[in-house]
């Protein structure tokens, strides 16, 4: 088990949950956006200058700042191809 | 049921769902523009088919996370309860159906509870169709239990069907279709249903994401991302100065011609002197800069609508973080180049209260369009109109970039100092985190951008013009009496100006500039109007010529001109900014602190600039 923050661009992971440091409103919004338990999230890229990473989830792309991405638990998922 | 009092239709949708464009399409020019130019932070209203359409700010769900969402959702909840509410139009993004359906499913439950009809407008259908995909409207209608219409606000497709549904509401409230199943009640259930519906009735999402990925590979590339951002910003500032020049010359000519024509009709005397030297020279010299303000709004509109703005926010999140700000501070800071007031309101979208306060405090350092006339006047008068790099880059444009950069640097350093001086960092987890959606790249529509820019600039002019007019009248009277035209040096104004001159002497300002600075404490845009009136009086009887040429011949040297630039770049001279800052921060002490701090900084900076420039022999 790793976190979303440790997932390099190109890799996918299945969300297992959030660390207890994530406030309930924030966790709710993340779940509303598709970062809920069981969903597969793909890391698309890292912004230049060490900025936030961009994640794809159910057809949308979101940038999450590193401190937050480090609080989302994921397990690695094998991806087929680039899609 | 009577329709007279039930006339409000609420327009609700996700951010980037094309909701504002749909609103403009439906209401046309019959809309009340948001109070201030900038992004939608206010509820706009407009009429269509005898109904009042209310355009709510974009939201992801009915549970707020940030301050701006709290405001928007509280207003929406109120409207849902209101007896005036006639129906809800939920705008969905056909290219991101799953995310849009989540909000629709939440709204379905609320609308049923409130007994209000709901229509789902599946927008941006043209992009889905052009990729050979489709949205199963009937299937969605059956599954969700509300009217569904596929539309494109861009092409106008489907708008007739949407209007027909609104029209049907107009006669009587239609009965609610039977609920297909008990509505989902938790985030997970709703999300799962949204995913199922999107898969069953919508286009494949991956195709659309892949096309935006191709461009992100370029714009967010580790190597090219930063240079491309620099290019975008350079083009922005070149557009504002170099490309606006022909339009400005045209307005200047129009002001001259109409001024000469009007004063030709008036009998000689006080009235004619006032119209020619006060009205046309004063207010006219401000109007000259309206094309520039318009172009600024066009550029900001292109950035917003093309989808690049979100990329810029992501690129800048880390660097802005070094100064205690957020990537979301980028849009308020950028809007601050148009006007500080909508910029402070746009700062509501900043997730963290601390980063938001810092952003609001430093927004006034951004070179707003009220400073534009001053910069343009001084740069136009003292920087040669040469071009470099094979005629593509003007020196004046470069000077403009320089003074804008100066304001940005001043803002960032102030933010860093304030951030360090106040309590230590609280971290992203104690605060609201930075989560930004990357919308698809789109070619912005010419018509909507021009419409938005013209309504934004006209609302700016409407707000600024009365103040300028009043100040111009007072300045003209003080400068005209007691001896009349051509005797400015013996006027009341000259007396006042000479009395306050010693304060401004160390920064190289003569008494005319001193008076202009003093009057511009109400609002900066008054500076040019005041100088125009002052020099109009001095040259009374001669025909109007460019104010900048007169400034040069008035004996102002480069050091004094530079000092004026620095003074205006750093000072907070805008009564409305202070009022809005007080409202937005909920504190009376914050605007006082900002005003005193920035005025001290501006004066010190101007004095240092003048003295150093003179010592260097500039």
Coordinates of C-alpha atoms in Angstrom, one line a residue, chain A residues 13-45:
Chain A
X13 CA -3.8 2.9 -8.2
X14 CA -7.0 1.8 -6.5
X15 CA -8.1 4.1 -3.7
X16 CA -8.4 2.5 -0.3
X17 CA -9.2 5.5 1.9
X18 CA -7.8 8.6 3.4
X19 CA -5.6 9.2 6.4
X20 CA -7.2 10.5 9.5
X21 CA -5.6 13.8 9.0
X22 CA -7.9 14.6 6.1
X23 CA -10.8 16.7 7.4
X24 CA -14.3 15.3 6.7
X25 CA -15.3 18.1 4.3
X26 CA -12.2 17.5 2.3
X27 CA -12.7 13.8 2.2
X28 CA -16.3 14.2 1.2
X29 CA -15.3 16.5 -1.7
X30 CA -12.7 14.1 -2.9
X31 CA -15.2 11.3 -2.9
X32 CA -17.7 13.5 -4.8
X33 CA -15.1 14.1 -7.4
X34 CA -14.5 10.4 -7.8
X35 CA -11.6 9.7 -5.4
X36 CA -13.8 7.3 -3.5
X37 CA -12.7 3.9 -2.1
X38 CA -12.4 1.3 -4.9
X39 CA -12.0 3.8 -7.7
X40 CA -9.0 3.6 -10.0
X41 CA -7.0 6.8 -10.3
X42 CA -4.2 7.3 -12.8
X43 CA -1.4 9.8 -12.4
X44 CA -1.1 11.7 -15.6
X45 CA 1.8 14.0 -15.0

